[in-house]
Coordinates of C-alpha atoms in Angstrom, one line a residue:
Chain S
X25 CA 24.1 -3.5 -51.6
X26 CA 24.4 -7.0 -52.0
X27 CA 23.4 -9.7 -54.0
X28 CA 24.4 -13.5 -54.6
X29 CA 28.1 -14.2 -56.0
X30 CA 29.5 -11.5 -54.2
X31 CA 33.2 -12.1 -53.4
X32 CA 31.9 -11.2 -49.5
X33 CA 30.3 -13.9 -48.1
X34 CA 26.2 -14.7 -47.8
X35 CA 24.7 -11.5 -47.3
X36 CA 27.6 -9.4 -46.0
X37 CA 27.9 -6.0 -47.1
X38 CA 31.2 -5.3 -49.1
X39 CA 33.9 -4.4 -47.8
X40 CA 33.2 -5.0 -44.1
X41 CA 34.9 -7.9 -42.4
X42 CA 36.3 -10.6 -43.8
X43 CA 37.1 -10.2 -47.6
X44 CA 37.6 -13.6 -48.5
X45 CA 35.8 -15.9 -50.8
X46 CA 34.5 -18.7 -48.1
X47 CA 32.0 -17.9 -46.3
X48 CA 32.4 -17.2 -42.6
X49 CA 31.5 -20.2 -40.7
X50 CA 28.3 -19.8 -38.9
X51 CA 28.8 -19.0 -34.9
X52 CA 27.6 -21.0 -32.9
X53 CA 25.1 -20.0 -30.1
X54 CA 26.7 -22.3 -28.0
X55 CA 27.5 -21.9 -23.9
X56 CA 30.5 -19.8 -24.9
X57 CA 29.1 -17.3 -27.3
X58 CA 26.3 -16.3 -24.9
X59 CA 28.7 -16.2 -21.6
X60 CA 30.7 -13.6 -23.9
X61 CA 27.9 -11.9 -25.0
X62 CA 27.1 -11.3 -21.0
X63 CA 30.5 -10.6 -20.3
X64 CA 30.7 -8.0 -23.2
X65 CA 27.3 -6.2 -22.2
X66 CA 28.7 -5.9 -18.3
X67 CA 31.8 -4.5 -19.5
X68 CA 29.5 -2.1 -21.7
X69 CA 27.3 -1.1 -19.7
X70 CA 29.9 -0.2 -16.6
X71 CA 31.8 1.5 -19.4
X72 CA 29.1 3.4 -19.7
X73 CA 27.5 3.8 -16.5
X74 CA 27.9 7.3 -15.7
X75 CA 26.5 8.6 -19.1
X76 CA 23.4 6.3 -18.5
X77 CA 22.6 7.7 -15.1
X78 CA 23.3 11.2 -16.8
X79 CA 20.5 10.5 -19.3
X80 CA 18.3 9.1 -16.4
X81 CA 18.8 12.2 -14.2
X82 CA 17.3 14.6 -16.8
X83 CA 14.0 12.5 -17.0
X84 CA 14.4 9.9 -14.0
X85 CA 15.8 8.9 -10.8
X86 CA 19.3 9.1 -11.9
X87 CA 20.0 5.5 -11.2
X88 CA 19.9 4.2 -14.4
X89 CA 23.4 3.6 -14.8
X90 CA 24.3 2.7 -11.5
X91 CA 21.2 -0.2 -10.9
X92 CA 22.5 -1.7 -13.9
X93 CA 26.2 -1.8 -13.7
X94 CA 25.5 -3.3 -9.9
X95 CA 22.8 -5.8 -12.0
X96 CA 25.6 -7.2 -14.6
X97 CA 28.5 -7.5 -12.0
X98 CA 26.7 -9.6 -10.2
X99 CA 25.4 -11.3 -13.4
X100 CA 29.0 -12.1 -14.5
X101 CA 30.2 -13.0 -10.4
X102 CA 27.4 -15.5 -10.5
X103 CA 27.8 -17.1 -13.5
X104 CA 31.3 -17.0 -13.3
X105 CA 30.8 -19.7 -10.3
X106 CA 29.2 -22.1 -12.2
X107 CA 29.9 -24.5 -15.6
X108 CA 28.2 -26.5 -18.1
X109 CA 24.9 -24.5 -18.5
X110 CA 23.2 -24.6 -21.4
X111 CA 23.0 -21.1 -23.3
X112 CA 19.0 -21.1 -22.5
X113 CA 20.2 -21.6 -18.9
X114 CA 22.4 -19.2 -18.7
X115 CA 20.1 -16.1 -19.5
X116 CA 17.4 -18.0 -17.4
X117 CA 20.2 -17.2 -14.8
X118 CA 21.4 -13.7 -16.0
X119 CA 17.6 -13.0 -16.1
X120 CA 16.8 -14.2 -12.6
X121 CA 20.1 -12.1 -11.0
X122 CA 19.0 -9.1 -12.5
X123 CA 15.5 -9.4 -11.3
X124 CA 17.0 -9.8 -8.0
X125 CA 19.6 -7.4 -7.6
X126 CA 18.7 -4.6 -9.7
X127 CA 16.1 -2.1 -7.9
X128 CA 13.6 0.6 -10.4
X129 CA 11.7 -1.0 -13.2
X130 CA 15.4 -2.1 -14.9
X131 CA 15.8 -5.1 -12.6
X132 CA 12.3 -6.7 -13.7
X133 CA 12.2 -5.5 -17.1
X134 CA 15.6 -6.7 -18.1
X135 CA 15.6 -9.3 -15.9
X136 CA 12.6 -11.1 -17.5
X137 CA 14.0 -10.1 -21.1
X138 CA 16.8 -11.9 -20.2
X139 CA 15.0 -14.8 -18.3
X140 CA 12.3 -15.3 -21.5
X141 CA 14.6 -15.5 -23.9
X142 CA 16.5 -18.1 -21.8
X143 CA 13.8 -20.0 -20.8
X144 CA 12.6 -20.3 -25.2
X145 CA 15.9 -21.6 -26.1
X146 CA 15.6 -24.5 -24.0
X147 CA 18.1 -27.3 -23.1
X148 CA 19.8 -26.8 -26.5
X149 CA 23.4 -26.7 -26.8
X150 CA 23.9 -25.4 -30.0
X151 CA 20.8 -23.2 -30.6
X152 CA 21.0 -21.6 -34.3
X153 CA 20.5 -17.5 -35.6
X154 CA 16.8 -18.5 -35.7
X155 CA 16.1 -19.7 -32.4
X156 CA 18.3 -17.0 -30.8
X157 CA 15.5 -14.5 -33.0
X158 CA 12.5 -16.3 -31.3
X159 CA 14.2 -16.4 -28.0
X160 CA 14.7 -12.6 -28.1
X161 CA 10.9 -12.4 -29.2
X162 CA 10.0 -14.3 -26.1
X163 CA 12.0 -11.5 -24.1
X164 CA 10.6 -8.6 -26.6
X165 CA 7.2 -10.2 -24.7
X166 CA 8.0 -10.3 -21.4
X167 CA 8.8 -6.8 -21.5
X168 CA 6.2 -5.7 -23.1
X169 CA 3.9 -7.9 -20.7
X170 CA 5.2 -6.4 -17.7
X171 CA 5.4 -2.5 -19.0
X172 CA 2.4 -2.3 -21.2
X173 CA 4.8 -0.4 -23.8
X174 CA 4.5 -0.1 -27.3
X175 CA 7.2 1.7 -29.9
X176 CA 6.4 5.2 -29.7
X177 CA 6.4 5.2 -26.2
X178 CA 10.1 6.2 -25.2
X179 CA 10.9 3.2 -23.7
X180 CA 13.5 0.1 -24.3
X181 CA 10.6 -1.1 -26.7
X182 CA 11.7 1.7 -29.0
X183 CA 15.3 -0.3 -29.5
X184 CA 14.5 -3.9 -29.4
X185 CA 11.5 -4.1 -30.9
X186 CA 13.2 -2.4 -34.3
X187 CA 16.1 -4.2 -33.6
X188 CA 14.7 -7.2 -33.7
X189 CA 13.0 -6.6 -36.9
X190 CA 16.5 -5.6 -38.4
X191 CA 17.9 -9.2 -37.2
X192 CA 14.7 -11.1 -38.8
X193 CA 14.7 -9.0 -41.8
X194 CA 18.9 -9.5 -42.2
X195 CA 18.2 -13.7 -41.8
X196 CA 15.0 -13.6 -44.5
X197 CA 17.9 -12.0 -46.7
X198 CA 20.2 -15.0 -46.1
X199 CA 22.5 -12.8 -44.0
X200 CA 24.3 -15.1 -40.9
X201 CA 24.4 -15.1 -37.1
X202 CA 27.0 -11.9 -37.8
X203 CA 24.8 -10.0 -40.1
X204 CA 21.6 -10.1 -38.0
X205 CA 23.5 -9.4 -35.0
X206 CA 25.4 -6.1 -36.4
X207 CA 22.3 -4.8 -37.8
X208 CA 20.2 -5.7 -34.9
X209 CA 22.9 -3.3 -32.8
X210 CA 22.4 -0.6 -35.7
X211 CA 18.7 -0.3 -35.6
X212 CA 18.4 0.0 -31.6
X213 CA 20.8 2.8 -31.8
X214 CA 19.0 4.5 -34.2
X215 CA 16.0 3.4 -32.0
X216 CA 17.4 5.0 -29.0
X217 CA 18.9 8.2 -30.6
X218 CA 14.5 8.4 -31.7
X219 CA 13.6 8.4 -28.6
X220 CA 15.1 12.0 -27.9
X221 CA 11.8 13.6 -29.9
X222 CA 9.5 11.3 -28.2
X223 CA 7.3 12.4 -25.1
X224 CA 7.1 9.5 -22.8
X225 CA 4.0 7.7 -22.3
X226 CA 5.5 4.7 -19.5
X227 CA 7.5 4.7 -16.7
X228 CA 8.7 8.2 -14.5
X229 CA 9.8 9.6 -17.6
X230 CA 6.0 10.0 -18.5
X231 CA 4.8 12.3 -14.8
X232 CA 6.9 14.8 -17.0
X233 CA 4.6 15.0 -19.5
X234 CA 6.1 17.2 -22.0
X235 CA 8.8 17.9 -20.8
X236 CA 10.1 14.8 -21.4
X237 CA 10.7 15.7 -25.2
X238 CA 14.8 16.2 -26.1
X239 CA 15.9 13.2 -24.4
X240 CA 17.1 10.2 -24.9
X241 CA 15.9 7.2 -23.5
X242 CA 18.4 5.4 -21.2
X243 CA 16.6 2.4 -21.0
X244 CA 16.4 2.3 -25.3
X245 CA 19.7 3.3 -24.5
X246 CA 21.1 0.0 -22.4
X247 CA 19.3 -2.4 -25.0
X248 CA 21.3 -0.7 -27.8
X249 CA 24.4 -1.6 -25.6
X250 CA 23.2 -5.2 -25.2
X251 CA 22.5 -5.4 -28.9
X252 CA 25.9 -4.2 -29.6
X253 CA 27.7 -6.5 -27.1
X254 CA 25.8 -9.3 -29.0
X255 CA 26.9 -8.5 -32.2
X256 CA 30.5 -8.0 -31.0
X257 CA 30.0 -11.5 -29.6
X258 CA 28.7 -13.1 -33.3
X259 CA 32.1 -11.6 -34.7
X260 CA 30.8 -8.2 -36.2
X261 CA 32.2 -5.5 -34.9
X262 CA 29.2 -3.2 -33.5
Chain B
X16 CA -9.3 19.4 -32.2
X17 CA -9.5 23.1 -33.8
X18 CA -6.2 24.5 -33.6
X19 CA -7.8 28.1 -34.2
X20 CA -9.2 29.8 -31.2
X21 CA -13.4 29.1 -33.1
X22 CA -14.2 26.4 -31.1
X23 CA -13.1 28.5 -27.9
X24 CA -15.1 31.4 -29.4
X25 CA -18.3 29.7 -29.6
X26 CA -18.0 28.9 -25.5
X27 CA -17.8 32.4 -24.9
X28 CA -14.8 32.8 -24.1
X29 CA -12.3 35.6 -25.4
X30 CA -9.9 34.0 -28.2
X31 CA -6.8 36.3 -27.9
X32 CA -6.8 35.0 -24.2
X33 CA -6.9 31.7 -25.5
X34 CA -4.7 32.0 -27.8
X35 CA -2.1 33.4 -25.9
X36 CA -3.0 30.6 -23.6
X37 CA -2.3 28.3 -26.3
X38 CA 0.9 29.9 -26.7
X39 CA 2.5 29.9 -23.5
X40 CA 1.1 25.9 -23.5
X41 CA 2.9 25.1 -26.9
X42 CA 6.7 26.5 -25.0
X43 CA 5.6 24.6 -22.0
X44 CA 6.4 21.2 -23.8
X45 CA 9.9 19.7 -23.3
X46 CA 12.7 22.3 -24.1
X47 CA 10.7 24.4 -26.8
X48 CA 12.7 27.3 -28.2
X49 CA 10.3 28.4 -31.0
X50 CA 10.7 31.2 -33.4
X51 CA 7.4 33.7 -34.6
X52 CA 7.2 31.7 -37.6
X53 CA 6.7 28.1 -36.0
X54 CA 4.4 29.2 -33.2
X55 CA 2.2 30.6 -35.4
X56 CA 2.4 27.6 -37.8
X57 CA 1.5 25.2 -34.7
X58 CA -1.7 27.1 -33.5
X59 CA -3.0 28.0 -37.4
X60 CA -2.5 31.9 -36.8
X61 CA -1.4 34.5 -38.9
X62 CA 2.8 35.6 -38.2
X63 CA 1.7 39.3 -37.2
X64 CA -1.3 38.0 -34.8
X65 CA 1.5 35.8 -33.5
X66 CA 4.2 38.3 -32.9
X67 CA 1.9 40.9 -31.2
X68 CA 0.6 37.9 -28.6
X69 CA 4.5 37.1 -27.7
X70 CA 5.3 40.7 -27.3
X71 CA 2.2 41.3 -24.9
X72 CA 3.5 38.3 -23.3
X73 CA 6.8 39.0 -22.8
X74 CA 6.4 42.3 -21.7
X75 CA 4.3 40.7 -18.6
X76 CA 7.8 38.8 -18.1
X77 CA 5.7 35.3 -19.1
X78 CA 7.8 34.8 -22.3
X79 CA 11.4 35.7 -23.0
X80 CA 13.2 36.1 -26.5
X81 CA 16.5 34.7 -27.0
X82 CA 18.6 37.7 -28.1
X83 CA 20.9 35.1 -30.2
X84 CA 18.3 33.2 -31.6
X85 CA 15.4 35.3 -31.7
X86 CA 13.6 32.6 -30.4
X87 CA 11.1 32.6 -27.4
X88 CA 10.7 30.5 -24.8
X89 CA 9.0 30.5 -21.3
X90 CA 9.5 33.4 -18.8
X91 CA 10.2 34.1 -15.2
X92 CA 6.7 35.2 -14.6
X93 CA 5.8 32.0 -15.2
X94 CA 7.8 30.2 -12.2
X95 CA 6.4 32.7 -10.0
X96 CA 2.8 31.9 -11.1
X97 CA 3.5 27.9 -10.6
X98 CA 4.7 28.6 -7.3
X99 CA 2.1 30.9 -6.3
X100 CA -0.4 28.4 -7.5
X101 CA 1.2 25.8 -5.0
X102 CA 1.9 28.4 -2.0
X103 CA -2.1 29.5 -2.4
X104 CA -2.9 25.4 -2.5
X105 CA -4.8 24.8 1.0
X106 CA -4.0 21.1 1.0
X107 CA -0.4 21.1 -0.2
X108 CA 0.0 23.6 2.4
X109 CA -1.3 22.0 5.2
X110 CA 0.5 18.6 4.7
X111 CA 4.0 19.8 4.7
X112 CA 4.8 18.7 7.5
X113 CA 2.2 15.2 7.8
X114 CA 4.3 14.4 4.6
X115 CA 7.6 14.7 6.2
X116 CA 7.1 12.9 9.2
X117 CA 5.6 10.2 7.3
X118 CA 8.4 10.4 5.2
X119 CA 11.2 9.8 8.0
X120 CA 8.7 7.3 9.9
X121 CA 8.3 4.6 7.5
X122 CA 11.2 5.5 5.6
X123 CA 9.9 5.7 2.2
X124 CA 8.9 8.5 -0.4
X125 CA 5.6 10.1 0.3
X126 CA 3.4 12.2 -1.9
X127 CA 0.0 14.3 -1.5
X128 CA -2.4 14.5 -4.9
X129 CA -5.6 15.9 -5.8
X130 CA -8.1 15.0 -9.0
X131 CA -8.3 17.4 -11.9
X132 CA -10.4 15.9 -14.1
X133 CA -9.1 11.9 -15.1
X134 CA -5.6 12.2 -13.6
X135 CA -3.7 12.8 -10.4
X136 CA -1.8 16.2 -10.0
X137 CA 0.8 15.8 -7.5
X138 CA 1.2 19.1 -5.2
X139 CA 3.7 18.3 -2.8
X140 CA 6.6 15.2 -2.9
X141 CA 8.8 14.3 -0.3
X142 CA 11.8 11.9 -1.6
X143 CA 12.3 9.1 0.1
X144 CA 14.9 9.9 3.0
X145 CA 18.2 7.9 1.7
X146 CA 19.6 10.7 0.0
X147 CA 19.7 9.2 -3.1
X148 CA 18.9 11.5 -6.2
X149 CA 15.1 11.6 -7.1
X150 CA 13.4 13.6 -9.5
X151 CA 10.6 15.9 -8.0
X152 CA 7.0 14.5 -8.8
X153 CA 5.2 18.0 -8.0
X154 CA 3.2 18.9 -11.0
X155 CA 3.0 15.0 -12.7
X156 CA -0.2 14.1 -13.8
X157 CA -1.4 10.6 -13.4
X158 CA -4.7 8.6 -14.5
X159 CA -6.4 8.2 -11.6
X160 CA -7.4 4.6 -12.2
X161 CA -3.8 3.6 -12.2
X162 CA -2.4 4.9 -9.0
X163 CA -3.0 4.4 -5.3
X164 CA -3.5 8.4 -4.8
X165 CA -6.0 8.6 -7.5
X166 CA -8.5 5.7 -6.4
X167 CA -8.4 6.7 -2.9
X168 CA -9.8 10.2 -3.5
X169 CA -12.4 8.8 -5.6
X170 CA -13.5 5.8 -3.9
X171 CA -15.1 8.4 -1.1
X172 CA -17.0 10.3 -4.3
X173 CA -20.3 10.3 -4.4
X174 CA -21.8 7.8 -6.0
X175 CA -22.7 9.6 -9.7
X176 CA -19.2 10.6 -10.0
X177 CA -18.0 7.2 -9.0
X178 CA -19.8 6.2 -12.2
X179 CA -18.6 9.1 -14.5
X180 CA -15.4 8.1 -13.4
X181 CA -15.6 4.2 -14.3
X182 CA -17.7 5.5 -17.3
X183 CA -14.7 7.4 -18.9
X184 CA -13.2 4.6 -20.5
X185 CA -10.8 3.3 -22.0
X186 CA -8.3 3.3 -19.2
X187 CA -5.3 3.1 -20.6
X188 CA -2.2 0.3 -19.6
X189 CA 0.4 2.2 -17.7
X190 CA 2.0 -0.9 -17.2
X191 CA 0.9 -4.7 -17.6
X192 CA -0.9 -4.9 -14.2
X193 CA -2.6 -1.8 -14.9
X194 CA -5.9 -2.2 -13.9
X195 CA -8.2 -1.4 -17.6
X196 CA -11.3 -2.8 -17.1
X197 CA -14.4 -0.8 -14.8
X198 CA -15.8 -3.5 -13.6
X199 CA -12.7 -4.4 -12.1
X200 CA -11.7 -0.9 -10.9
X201 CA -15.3 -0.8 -9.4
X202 CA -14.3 -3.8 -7.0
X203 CA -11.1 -2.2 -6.3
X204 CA -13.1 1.2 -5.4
X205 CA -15.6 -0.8 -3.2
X206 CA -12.1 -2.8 -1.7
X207 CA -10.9 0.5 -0.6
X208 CA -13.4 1.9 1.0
X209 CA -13.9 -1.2 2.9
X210 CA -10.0 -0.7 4.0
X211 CA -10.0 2.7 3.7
X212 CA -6.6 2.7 1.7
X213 CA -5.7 1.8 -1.4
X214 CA -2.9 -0.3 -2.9
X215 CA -1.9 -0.2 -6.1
X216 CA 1.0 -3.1 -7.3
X217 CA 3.6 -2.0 -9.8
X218 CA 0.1 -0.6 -11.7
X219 CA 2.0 2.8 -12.2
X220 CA 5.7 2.2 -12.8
X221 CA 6.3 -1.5 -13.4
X222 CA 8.9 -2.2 -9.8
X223 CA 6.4 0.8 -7.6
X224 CA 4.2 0.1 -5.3
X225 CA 1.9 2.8 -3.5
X226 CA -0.6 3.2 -0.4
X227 CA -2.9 5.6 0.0
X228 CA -5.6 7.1 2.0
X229 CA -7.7 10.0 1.2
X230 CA -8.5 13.4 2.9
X231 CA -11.4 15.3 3.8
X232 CA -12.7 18.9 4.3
X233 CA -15.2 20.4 6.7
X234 CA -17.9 19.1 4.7
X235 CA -16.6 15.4 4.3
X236 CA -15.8 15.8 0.7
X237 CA -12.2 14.0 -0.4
X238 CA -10.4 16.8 -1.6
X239 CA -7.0 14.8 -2.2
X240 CA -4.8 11.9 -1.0
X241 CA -1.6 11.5 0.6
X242 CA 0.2 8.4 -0.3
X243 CA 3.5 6.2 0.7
X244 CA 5.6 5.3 -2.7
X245 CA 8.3 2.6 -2.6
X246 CA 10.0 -0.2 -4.4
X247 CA 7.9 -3.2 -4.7
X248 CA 11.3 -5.2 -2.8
X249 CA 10.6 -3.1 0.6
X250 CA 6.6 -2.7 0.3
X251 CA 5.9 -5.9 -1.0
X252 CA 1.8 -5.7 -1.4
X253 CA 1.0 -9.5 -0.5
X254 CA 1.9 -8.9 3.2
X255 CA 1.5 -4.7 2.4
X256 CA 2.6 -4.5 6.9
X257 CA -0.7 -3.3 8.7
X258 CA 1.8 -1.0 10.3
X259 CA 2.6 0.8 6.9
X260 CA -0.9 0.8 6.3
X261 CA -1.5 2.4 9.4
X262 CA 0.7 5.1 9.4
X263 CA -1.0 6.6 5.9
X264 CA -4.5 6.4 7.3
X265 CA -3.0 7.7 10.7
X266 CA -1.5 11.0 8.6
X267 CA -4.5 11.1 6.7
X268 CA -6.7 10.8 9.2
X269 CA -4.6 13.8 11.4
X270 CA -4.1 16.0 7.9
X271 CA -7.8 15.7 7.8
X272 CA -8.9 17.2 10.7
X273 CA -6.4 19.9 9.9
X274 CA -8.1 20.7 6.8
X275 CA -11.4 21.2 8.9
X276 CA -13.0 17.6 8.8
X277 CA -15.1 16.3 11.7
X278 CA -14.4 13.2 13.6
X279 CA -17.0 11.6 11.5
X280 CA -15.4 12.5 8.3
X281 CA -12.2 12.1 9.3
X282 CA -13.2 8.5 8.7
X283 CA -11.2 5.2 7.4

């Protein structure tokens, strides 16, 4: 629940984070907010990386994992080399390494997420909560350009797309950068743990047919640890 | 659709069989562990008609009841019947070994398919040889208008199923390249008969690429296709290499003839 004159701050929930009167200062998207957020989802996703290929092995090529720890090392090698990039740069970058070095479908699709949403934010240095929400759009669309995918279809659809919705609907609300972002990383968890009913209609998942039913997703399940490196980059613990 | 056996009735055919059809179909899907009580809530039929269907079945061996649970799931009979289906498959059979040494000579996965009905069904796979872990494709079903395997058996159709075929739309998107419309599939048809393979681009799996060529029987009829599969990176389509081309249609053309096809039909 929340409401206005709240002792948390603009639409924060009580009780989580800070419990002061002032309102948190707004986070910047800036350069260094968006190298963390790349940093945090490498870390993520090589913490992870064996459970991901696990999940890929019961409905894919069990490479899951693997393609896309190799995919966000090299992200954060290459970006490391380089300074003053504009956020929108950087994930034009990130996007482009990934396409690159990350074989399957992962490589393109994340890749071009990645690259979209860098490419909509521009030459800004300071982008705000609602550009980063139309830049996220813009790689929502790629995705769906290249895959075809809808929700429903037990794909990474099935965690941004909600996700996204969650972030958009947490900003209408008056929430901050922090509040979109944690329940952005809420909603594609949830989106990914719905995947597990879902028979897949994209990707190799879907030569299984029905058989494909009881598992999760691992791509939903890489874009729910994205979201939650982002949100863990806006402050809010994910 | 009727979920009783009526509609089945009316075609004549026998609706226990059906329904116990229907049955063994419902604990085909993903890792279905079903009591009495949902099985016969799923196909509309009464919990005693149910009951006495799954214990005919399982005393054939094609279900089994969990003695925990009380709940059924599929059999061992029914692995035995898959592979016999696939041993007693002429095709599949014959291109064992065309598959493999296509396979180890380009370097890339290979598969064989035949058409059942709209879609694809993949009888024989043979992963690509990096030792990597792949997941076996035999038994996938895939619209024929979006893969390489599909469009090469029925570009040698003749020419009334040709136009069932583009007439069964919608095609549905597997991926954003997915070729949707018929006119469109029509030229690439045409394309690959002209070639005598077909390519598809990331039209399948977004990242895939695939080149086929189709085989024939004794009477010249495509009864399948035997394709290359492989990572858009190493088979990049713009320059698809003749010589990958040319080692499908040389297989094809060789698996052909070994499934009783004359020089002359043996073509592309």
């Amino acid at each position: 629940m929340r409401g206005p004159g709240l002792t948390a701050g603009p639409g924060r929930p009580e009780g989580v984070g800070h419990v002061s009167d002032v309102p948190p200062p707004a986070t910047p998207v800036d350069a260094v907010f968006v190298r963390r957020w790349i940093r945090d989802a490498a870390d993520e996703i090589a913490a992870n990386r064996d459970y991901l290929t696990q999940l890929d092995a019961a409905i894919g090529d069990a490479d899951h994992g693997i393609n896309m720890d190799r995919g966000f090392s090299a992200v954060v090698t290459d970006l490391a080399a380089v300074d003053g990039l504009a956020p929108g740069a950087i994930l034009v970058r990130a996007g482009s390494t990934l396409v690159n070095r990350v074989g399957g479908a992962s490589g393109p699709l994340f890749g071009s997420f990645f690259h979209d949403a860098g490419a909509e934010l521009g030459n800004a240095a300071e982008p705000d909560a609602e550009a980063l929400l139309r830049a996220l759009r813009a790689g929502l669309g790629a995705i769906q350009r290249l895959g075809a995918a809808v929700e429903g279809d037990k794909t990474i659809v099935d965690a941004l797309a909600p996700a996204l919705a969650g972030f958009e609907k947490e900003l209408r609300n008056g929430g901050v950068l922090s509040d979109a972002t944690g329940r952005a990383a809420s909603a594609a968890r949830e989106g990914a743990r719905d995947t597990i009913p879902m028979e897949a209609r994209k990707g190799r998942a879907s030569y299984l047919g029905p058989r494909s039913v009881g598992h999760q997703d691992p791509g939903a399940t890489s874009t729910a640890l994205l979201l939650g490196a982002l949100a863990r980059a806006a402050g809010r613990p994910a | 659709m009727s979920l009783d056996g009526a509609a089945a009735e009316r075609r004549g055919t026998i609706q226990s069989v059906d329904r116990a059809a229907r049955i063994l179909k419902v604990l085909g899907r993903g890792s279905a562990r079903l009591g009495v009580t949902e099985i016969a809530e799923q196909l509309g039929l009464a919990k005693g008609t149910a009951y006495g269907l799954l214990r005919t079945l399982e005393a054939q061996g094609m279900v089994e009841q969990d003695p925990d649970t009380d709940k059924y799931r599929l059999g061992p009979a029914m692995l035995q019947l898959g592979n016999a289906f696939l041993d007693n498959h002429e095709l599949r059979g014959r291109s064992l070994l065309w598959a493999d040494s296509l396979a180890s000579r380009v370097g890339e996965a290979v598969r064989v398919g035949v058409l059942n009905g709209s879609t694809v069904l993949i009888v024989h796979h043979v992963f690509r040889p990096d030792n990597s872990v792949q997941i076996l494709e035999v038994g996938a079903s895939i619209p024929w208008h979006a893969c390489a395997i599909g469009r090469a058996i029925v570009a040698y159709l003749g020419e009334a199923e040709v136009e069932a075929m583009l007439g069964d739309s919608p095609f549905e998107p597997l991926t954003g390249r997915t070729l949707v419309d018929p006119a469109a599939l029509e030229t690439a048809l045409i394309e690959v008969a002209t070639r005598g393979v077909a390519i598809e681009d990331q039209e399948t799996i977004v990242g895939e690429v695939e080149i086929a060529a189709p085989v024939f029987d004794h009477r010249g009829r495509p009864v399948g296709s035997i394709g290359v599969v492989g990572p858009v990176e190493r088979l990049h389509v713009e320059g698809t290499s003749s010589s990958l081309a040319t080692a499908v249609k040389e297989t094809a053309r060789g698996l052909s003839r070994d499934m009783g096809a004359g020089r002359l039909a043996a073509r592309g």
